[in-house]
Coordinates of C-alpha atoms in Angstrom, one line a residue:
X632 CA -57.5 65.5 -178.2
X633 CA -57.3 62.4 -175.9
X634 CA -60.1 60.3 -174.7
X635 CA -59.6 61.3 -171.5
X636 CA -59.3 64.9 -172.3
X637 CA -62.8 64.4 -174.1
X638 CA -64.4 63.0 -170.8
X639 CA -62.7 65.5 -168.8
X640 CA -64.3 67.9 -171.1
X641 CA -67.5 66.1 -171.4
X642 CA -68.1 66.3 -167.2
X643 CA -67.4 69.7 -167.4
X644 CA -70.3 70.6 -170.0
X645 CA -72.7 68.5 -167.9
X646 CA -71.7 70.3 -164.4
X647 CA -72.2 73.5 -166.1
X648 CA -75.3 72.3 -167.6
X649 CA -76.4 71.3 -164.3
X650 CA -75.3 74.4 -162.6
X651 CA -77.1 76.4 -165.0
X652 CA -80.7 74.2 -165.1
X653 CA -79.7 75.0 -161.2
X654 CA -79.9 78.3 -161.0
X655 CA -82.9 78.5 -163.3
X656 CA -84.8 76.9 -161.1
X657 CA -85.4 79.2 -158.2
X658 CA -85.9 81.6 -160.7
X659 CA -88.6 79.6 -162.6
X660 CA -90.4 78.8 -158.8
X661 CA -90.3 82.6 -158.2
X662 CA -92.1 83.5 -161.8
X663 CA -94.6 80.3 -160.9
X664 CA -95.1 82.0 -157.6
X665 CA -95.4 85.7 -158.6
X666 CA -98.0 84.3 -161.0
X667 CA -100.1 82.5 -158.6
X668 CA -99.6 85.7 -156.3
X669 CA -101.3 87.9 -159.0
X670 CA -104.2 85.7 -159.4
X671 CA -104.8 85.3 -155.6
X672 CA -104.6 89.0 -155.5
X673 CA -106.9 89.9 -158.3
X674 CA -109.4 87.3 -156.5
X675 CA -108.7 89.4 -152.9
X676 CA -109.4 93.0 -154.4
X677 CA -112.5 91.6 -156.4
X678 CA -114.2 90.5 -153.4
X679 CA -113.1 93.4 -151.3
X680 CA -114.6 95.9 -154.1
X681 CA -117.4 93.6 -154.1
X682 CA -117.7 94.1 -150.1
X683 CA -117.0 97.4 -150.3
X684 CA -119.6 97.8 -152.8
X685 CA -121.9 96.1 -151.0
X686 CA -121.7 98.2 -147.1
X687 CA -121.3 102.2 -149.5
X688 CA -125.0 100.7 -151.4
X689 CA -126.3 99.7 -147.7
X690 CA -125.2 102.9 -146.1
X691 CA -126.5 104.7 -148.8
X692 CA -130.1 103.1 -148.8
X693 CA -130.1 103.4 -144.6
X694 CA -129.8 106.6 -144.9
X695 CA -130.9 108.6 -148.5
X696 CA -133.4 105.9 -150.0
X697 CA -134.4 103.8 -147.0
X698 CA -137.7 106.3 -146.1
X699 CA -138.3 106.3 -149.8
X700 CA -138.7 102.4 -149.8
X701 CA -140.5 102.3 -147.0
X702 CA -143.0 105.0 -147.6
X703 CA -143.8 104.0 -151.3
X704 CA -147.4 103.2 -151.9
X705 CA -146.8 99.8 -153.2
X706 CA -145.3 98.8 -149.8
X707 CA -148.1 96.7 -147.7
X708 CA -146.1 96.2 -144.8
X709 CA -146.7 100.3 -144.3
X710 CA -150.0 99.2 -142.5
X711 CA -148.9 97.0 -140.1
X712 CA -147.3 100.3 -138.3
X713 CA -151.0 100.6 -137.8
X714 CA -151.2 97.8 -135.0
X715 CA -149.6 100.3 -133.3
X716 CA -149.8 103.8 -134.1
X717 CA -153.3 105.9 -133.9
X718 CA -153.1 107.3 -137.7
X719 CA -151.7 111.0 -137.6
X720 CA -154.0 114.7 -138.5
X721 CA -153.8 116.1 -141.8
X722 CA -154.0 120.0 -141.3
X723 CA -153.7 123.1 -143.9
X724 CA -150.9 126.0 -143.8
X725 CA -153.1 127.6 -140.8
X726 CA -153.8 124.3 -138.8
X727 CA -157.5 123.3 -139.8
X728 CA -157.5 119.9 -138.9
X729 CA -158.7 118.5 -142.6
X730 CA -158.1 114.1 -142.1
X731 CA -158.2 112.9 -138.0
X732 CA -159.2 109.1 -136.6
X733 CA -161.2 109.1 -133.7
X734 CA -161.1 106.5 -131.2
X735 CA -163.9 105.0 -130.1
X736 CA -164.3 103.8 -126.2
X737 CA -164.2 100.6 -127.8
X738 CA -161.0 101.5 -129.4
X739 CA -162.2 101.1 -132.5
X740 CA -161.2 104.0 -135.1
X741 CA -162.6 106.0 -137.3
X742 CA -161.2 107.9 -140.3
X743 CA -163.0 111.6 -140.3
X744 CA -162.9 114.5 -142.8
X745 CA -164.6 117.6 -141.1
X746 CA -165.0 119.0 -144.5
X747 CA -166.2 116.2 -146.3
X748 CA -165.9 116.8 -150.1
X749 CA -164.4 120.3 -150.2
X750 CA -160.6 118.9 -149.7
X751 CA -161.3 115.2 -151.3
X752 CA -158.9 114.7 -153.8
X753 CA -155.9 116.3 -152.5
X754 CA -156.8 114.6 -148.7
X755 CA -157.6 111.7 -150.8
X756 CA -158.6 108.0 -148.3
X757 CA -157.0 105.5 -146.7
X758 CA -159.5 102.7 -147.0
X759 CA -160.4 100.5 -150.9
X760 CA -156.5 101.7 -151.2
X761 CA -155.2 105.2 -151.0
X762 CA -154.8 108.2 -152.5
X763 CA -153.7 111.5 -152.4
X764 CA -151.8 112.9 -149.3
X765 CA -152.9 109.7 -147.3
X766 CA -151.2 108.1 -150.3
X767 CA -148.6 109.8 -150.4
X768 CA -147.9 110.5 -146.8
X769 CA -149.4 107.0 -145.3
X770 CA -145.6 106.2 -143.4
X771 CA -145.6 109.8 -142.0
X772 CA -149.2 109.6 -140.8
X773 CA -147.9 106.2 -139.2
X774 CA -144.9 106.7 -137.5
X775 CA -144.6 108.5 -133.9
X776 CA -142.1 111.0 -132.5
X777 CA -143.9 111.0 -129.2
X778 CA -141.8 111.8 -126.5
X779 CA -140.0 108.2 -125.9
X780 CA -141.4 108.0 -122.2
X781 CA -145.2 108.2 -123.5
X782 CA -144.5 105.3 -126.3
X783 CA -143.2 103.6 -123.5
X784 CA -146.0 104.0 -121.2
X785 CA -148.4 102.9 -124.0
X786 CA -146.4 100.2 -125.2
X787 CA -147.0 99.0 -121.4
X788 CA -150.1 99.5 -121.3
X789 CA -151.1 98.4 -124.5
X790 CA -152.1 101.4 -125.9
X791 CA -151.2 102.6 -129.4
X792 CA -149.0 105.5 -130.0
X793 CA -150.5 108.5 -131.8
X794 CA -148.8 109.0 -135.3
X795 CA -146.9 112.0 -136.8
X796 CA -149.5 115.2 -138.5
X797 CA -149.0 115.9 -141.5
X798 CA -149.1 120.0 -142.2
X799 CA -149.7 120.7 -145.5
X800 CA -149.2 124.0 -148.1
X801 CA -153.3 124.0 -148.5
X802 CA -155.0 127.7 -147.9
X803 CA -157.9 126.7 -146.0
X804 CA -160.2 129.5 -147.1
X805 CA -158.7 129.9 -150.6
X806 CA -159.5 126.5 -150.9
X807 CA -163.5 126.3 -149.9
X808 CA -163.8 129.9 -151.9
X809 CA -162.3 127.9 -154.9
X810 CA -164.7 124.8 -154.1
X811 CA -167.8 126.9 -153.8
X812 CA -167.0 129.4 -156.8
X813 CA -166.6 126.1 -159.1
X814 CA -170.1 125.2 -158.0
X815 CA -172.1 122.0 -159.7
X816 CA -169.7 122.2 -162.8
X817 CA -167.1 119.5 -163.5
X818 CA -163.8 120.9 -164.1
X819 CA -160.2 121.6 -161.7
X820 CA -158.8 124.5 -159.9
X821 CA -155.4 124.4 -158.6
X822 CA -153.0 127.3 -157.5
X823 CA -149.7 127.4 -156.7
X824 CA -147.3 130.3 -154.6
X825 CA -144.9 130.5 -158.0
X826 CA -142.1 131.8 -155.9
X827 CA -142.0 128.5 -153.4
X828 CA -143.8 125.9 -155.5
X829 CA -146.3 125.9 -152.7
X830 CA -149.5 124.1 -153.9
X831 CA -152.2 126.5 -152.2
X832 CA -155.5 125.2 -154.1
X833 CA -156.0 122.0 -155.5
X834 CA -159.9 121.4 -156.5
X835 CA -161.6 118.7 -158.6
X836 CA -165.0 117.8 -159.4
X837 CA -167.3 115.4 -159.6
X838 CA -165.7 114.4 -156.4
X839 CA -166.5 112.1 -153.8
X840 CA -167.5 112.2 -149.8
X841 CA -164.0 111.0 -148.1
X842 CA -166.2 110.3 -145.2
X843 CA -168.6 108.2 -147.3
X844 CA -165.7 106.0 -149.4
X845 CA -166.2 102.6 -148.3
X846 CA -170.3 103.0 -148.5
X847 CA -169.8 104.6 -151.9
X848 CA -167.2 102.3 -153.5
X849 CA -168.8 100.7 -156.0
X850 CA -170.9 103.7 -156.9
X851 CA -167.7 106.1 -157.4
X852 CA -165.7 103.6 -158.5
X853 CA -168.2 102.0 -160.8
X854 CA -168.5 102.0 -164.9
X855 CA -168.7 105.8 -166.2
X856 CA -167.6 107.4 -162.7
X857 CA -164.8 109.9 -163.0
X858 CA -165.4 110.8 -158.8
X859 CA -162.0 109.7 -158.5
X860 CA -160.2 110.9 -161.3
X861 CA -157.9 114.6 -160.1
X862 CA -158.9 116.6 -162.9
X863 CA -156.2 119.3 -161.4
X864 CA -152.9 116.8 -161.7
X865 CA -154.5 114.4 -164.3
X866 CA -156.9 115.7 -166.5
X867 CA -156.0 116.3 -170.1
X868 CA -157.5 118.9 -172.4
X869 CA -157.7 121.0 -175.5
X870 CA -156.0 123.9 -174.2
X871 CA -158.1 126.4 -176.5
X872 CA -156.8 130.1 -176.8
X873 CA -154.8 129.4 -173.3
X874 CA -152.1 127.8 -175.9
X875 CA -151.9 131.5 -177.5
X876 CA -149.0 131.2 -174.1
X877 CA -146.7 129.1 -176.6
X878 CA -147.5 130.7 -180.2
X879 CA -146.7 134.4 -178.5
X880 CA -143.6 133.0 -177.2
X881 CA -142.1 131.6 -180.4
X882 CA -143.5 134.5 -182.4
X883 CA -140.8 136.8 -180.1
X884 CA -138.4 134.2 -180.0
X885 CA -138.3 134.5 -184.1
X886 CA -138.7 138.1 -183.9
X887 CA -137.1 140.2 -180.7
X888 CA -137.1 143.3 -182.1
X889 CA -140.0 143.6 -184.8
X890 CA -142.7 141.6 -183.0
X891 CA -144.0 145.4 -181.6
X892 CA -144.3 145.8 -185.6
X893 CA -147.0 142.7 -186.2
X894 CA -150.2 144.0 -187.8
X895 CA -153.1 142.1 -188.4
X896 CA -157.0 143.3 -190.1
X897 CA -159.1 140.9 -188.4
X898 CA -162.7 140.6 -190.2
X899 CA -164.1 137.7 -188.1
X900 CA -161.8 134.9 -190.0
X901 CA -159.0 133.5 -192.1
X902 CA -158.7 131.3 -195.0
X903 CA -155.2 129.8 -196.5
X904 CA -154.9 127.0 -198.7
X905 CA -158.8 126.3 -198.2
X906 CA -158.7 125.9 -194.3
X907 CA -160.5 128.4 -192.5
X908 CA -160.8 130.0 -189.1
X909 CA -163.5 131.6 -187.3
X910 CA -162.9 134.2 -184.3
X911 CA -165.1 133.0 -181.4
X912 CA -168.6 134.2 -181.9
X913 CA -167.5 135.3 -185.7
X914 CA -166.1 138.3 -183.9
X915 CA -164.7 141.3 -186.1
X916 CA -161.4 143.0 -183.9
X917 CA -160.4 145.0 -186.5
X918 CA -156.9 146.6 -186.6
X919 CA -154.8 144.9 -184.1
X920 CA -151.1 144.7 -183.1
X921 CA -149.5 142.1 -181.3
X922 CA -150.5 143.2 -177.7
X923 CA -154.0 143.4 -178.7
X924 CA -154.4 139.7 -180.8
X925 CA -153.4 138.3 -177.6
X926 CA -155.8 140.9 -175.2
X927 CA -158.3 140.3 -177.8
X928 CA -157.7 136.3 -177.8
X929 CA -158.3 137.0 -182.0
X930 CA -158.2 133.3 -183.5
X931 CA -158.0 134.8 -187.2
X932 CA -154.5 136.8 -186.5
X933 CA -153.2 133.9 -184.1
X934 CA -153.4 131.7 -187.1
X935 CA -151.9 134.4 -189.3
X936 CA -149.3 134.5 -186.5
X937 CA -149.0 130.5 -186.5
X938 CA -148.0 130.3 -190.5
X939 CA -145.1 132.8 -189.6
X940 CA -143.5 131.0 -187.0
X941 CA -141.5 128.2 -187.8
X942 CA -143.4 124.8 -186.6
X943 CA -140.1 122.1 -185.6
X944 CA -139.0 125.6 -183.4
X945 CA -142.2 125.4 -181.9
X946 CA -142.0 122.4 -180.7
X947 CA -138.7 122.3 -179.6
X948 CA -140.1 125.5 -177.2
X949 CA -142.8 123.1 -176.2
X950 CA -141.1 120.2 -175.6
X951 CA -138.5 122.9 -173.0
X952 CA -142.1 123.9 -171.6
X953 CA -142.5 120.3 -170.2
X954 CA -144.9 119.3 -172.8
X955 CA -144.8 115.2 -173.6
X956 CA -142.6 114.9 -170.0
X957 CA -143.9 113.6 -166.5
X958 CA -144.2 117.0 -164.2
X959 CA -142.1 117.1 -161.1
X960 CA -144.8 116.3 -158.6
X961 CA -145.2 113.7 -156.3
X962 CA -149.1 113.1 -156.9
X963 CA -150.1 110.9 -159.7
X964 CA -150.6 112.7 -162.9
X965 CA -150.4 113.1 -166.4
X966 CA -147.9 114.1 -169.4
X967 CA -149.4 117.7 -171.6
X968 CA -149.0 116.4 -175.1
X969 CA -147.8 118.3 -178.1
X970 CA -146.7 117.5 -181.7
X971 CA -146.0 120.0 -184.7
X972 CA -143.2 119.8 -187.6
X973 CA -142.8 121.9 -190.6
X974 CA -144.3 118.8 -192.6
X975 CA -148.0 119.7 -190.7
X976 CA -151.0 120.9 -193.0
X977 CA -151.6 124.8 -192.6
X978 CA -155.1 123.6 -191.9
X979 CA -153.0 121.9 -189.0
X980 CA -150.6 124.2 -188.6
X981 CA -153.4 127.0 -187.8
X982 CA -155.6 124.9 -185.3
X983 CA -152.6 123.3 -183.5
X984 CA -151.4 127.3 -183.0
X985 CA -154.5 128.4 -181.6
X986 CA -154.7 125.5 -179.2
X987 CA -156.6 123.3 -181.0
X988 CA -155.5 120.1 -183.4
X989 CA -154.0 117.4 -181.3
X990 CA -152.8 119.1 -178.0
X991 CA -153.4 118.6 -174.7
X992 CA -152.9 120.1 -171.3
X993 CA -153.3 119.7 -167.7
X994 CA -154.1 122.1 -165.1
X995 CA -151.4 121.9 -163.3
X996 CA -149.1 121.9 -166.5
X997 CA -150.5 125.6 -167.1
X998 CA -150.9 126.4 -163.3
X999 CA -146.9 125.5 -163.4
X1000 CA -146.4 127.9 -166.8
X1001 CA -147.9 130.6 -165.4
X1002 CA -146.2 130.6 -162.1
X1003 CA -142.4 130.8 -164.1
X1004 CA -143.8 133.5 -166.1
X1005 CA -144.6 135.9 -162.6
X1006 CA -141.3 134.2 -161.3
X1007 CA -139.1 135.9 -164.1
X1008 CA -138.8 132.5 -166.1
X1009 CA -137.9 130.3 -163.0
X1010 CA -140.2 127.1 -162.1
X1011 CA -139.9 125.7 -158.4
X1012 CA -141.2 122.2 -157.7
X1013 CA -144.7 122.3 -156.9
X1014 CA -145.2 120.4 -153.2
X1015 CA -148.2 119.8 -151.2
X1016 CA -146.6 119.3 -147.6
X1017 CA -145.0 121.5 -145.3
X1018 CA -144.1 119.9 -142.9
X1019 CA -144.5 116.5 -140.7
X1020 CA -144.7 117.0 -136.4
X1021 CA -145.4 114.8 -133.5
X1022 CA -148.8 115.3 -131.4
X1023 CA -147.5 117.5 -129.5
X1024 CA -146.5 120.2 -132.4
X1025 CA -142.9 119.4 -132.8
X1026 CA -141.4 119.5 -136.1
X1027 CA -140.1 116.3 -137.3
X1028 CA -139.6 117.1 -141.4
X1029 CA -139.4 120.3 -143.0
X1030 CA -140.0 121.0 -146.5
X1031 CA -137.9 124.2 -148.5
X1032 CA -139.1 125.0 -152.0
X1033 CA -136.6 124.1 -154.8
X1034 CA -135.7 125.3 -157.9
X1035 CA -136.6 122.5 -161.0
X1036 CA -135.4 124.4 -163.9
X1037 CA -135.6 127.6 -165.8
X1038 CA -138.0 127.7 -168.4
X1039 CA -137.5 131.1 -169.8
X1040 CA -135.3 134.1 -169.8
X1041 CA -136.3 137.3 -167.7
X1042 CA -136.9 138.9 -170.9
X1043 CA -139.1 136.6 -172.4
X1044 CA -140.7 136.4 -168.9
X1045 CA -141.4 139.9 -169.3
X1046 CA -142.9 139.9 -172.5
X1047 CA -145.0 137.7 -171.1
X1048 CA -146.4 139.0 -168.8
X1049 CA -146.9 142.5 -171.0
X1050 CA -149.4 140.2 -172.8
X1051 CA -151.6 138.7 -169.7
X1052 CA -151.3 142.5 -168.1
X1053 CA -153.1 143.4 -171.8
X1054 CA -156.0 140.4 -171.3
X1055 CA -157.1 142.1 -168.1
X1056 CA -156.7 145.6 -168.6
X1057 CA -158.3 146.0 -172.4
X1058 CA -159.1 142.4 -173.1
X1059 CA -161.0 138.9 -172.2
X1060 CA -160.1 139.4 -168.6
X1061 CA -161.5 142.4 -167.9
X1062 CA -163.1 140.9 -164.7
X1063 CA -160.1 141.2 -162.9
X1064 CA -159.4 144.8 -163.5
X1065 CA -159.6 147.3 -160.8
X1066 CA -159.3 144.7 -157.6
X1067 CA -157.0 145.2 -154.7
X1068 CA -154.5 143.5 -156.9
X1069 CA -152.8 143.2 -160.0
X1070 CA -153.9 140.2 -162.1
X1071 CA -152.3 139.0 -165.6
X1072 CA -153.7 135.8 -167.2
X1073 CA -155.0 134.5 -170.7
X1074 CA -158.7 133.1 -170.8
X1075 CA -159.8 129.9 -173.4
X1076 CA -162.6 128.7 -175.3
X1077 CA -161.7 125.2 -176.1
X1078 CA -164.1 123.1 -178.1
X1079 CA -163.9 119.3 -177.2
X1080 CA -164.2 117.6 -180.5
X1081 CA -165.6 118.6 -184.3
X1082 CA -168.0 116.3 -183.5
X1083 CA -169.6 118.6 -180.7
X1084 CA -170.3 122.4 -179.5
X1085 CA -169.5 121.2 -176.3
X1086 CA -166.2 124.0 -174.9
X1087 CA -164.2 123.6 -172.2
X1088 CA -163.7 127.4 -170.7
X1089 CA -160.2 128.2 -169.4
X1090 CA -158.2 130.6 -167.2
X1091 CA -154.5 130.6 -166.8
X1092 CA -153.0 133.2 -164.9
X1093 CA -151.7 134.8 -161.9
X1094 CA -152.2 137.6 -159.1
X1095 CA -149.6 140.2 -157.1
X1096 CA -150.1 142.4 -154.4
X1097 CA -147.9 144.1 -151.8
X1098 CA -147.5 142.3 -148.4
X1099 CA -148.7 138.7 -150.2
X1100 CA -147.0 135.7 -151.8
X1101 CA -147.7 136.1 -155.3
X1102 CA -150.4 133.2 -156.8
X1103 CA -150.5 131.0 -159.9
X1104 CA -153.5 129.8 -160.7
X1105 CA -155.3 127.5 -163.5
X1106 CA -159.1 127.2 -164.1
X1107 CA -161.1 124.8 -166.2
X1108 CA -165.1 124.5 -166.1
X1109 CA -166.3 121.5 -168.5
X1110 CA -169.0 122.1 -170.7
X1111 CA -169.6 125.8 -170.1
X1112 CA -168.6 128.4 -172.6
X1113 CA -166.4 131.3 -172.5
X1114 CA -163.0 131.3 -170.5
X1115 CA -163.8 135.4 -169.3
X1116 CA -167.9 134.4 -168.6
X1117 CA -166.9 131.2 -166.5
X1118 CA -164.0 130.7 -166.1
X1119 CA -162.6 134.1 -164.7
X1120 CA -165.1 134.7 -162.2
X1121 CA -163.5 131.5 -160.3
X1122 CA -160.0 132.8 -160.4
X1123 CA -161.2 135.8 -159.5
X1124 CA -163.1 134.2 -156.2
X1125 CA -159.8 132.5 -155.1
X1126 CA -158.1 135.7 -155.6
X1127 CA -160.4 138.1 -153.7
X1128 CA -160.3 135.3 -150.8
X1129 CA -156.5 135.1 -151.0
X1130 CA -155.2 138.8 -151.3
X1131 CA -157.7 139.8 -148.4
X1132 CA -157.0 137.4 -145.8

């Protein structure tokens, strides 16, 4: 080959080399470009999720969480609505007028409770703090739906608006019957519609004079005073023989179709592995069945009963009964503790199955048992409030019950309820027998501590009768005695008042 053919050659090479780094260059701007494309686009969508993001969680809290936030208890810019609103009524189901603020010539105001104690702790006060349903209600007591013209008159004026009532699920008379039948001991009563959830009684004593608060701070709220404390939502006790609820239920649940079969020889008491238990008053019962241990609330064949039942099932039934879980109720209160595995003593086994050992229960808890057993195994969330209205009567919020689970099949329901039929018909309960309406329930005798013969007595329980809302209802009078001597007698008070209204 020539030298010039070689250069020849050469220049072509180059030109194609050139045409070739040519053409790869558009390509190589577009795959720069695409690049930088992706990246500004991945930017673009992040911050329109985030925006996105952003308006859904502010739509959201304007208009699901947004009277939530403002109505919370721990929100002190609720009272500055006062500057301009004359605090709202607080009324029972029937319309007693129960919480009102008068105003003064002067304009001054005054908080009044026209029935002073009877209604203090589910009423609760607005002043030292709140509590209660002027706790838990304080933004609808100080808002207004007044007709707009009047707000704008007063604003004009300078007069305050008058605030939204508050109509609550409170049974006026079953409510001062409960109150009265109670009397001068400490202890709860609270009742509840089981079908709705309605919360028709809630009692508590020592108590305190809502009228009286500010005066009485110090005294009520002092060292050693419990005025405050809501036995009915937050008390926590040995349930005693009310437990026998639990064992019974397990016992079935173990044995559907023999249970009907169990025979026990009650002579007063029981003694495995060197633990013994004594019937209340060193009772003999005798021959019983299953029916009648429970009628009979018979400690010695409950015990038996407790040692046949399998103790991790137990309390995986108590821990579906709401036991060591916060209860579905707005009010402040406390968790029913209970703990039992098959690695327990029998000296434990027996106590913890007769509803003593280390449980504990609150009156509401059982108040809330007893109202799924009459509602076939169904619990509805308990609620205090109806409603909320303007002055004028107007209804501004309504209330439905709703369901919070199912604790219990029909069945077992049924069974149930065999049982508490058996305490008032033949057994502990017999003060309820032969009354305008048909009452089931399970009395207790709980003692407080070994170290003391102080008992806590107990009713747990629940009343029907044509042409009424059926009613749950749990009872516990502090250092008494017996669940059928004192106990009873106050369920059956709120009972005769509420089935003959």
């Amino acid at each position: 080959m020539t030298r010039d053919e070689r250069v020849t050659r050469s220049k072509k090479q180059k030109n194609l080399k050139n045409r070739q780094e040519q053409e790869q260059k558009p390509q190589q701007a577009r795959a720069v470009k695409r690049h930088r494309n992706r990246e500004y686009a991945v930017i673009t969508y992040f911050f329109l999720f985030i925006f996105v993001a952003m308006i859904g969680y502010f739509l959201y809290f304007q208009f699901v969480k947004s009277d939530e936030f403002i109505n919370s208890p721990y929100n002190s810019l609720q009272d500055l609505f006062s500057k301009n609103v004359v605090r709202g009524e607080i009324k029972t189901e029937e319309g007693y007028v129960i919480a009102k603020t008068e105003v003064a010539s002067d304009k001054s105001e005054t908080r009044v409770y026209p029935d002073g104690r009877t209604f203090a702790h589910a009423v609760g006060y607005s002043v030292n703090g709140k509590a209660g349903i002027e706790k838990q209600e304080n933004f609808s007591l100080l808002r207004s739906h007044e007709f707009f013209l009047d707000q704008i008159v007063n604003d004009i004026s300078g007069n305050k608006n008058i605030g939204d009532n508050v109509v609550t699920t409170l049974d006026y008379d079953a409510q001062v019957s409960a109150y009265k039948a109670l009397g001068d001991f400490d202890g709860a009563v609270i009742a509840i519609e089981p079908s709705t959830g309605k919360i028709a009684v809630m009692v508590s004593k020592p108590d305190f004079d809502p009228n009286t608060i500010a005066a009485d701070w110090d005294s009520v709220n002092g060292d050693g005073s419990t005025a405050l404390y809501n036995r009915a939502t937050q008390g926590q006790y040995a349930p005693g023989s009310v437990f026998k609820i639990f064992t019974a239920l397990e016992y079935y649940n173990e044995n559907p179709d023999t249970y009907n079969d169990y025979s026990f020889d009650c002579n007063s008491q029981i003694t495995v592995d060197g633990s013994t238990i004594h019937c209340a008053g060193n009772k003999s019962h005798g021959q019983e069945d299953f029916i009648k241990s429970f009628a009979k609330s018979c400690n010695s064949s409950f015990a038996n009963i407790g040692l046949q039942i399998d103790n991790n099932s137990l309390n995986s039934l108590c821990d579906k009964m709401l036991f060591n879980k916060d209860l579905p109720i707005a009010f402040d209160s406390k968790k029913s503790t209970f703990s039992l595995d098959n690695s327990a003593s029998t000296s434990l086994t027996m106590e913890t199955t007769i509803g003593q050992g280390n449980t504990l229960v609150s009156p509401l808890h059982m108040c809330m048992i007893a109202g799924s057993i009459c509602n076939g195994g169904t619990l509805m969330t308990p609620y205090i409030v109806d409603h909320t209205e303007n002055a004028s009567g107007v209804v501004v919020e309504q209330n439905e019950p709703v369901k919070y689970k199912t604790l219990m099949s029909k069945d077992q329901a049924d069974m149930l309820e065999g049982l508490m039929s058996a305490v008032v018909s033949e057994g502990t309960g017999s003060k309820l027998s032969g009354q305008s309406y048909d009452a089931f329930g399970k009395t207790g005798t709980a003692q407080v501590s070994d170290s003391t013969d102080q008992t806590n007595a107990w009713f747990v329980g629940y009343g029907r009768k044509d042409g009424y809302e059926d009613l749950a209802i749990a009872v516990i009078v502090e250092d008494s005695g017996a669940g059928s001597t004192y106990a009873v007698p106050v369920a059956k008070a709120v009972f005769d008042t509420y089935f003959n209204e």
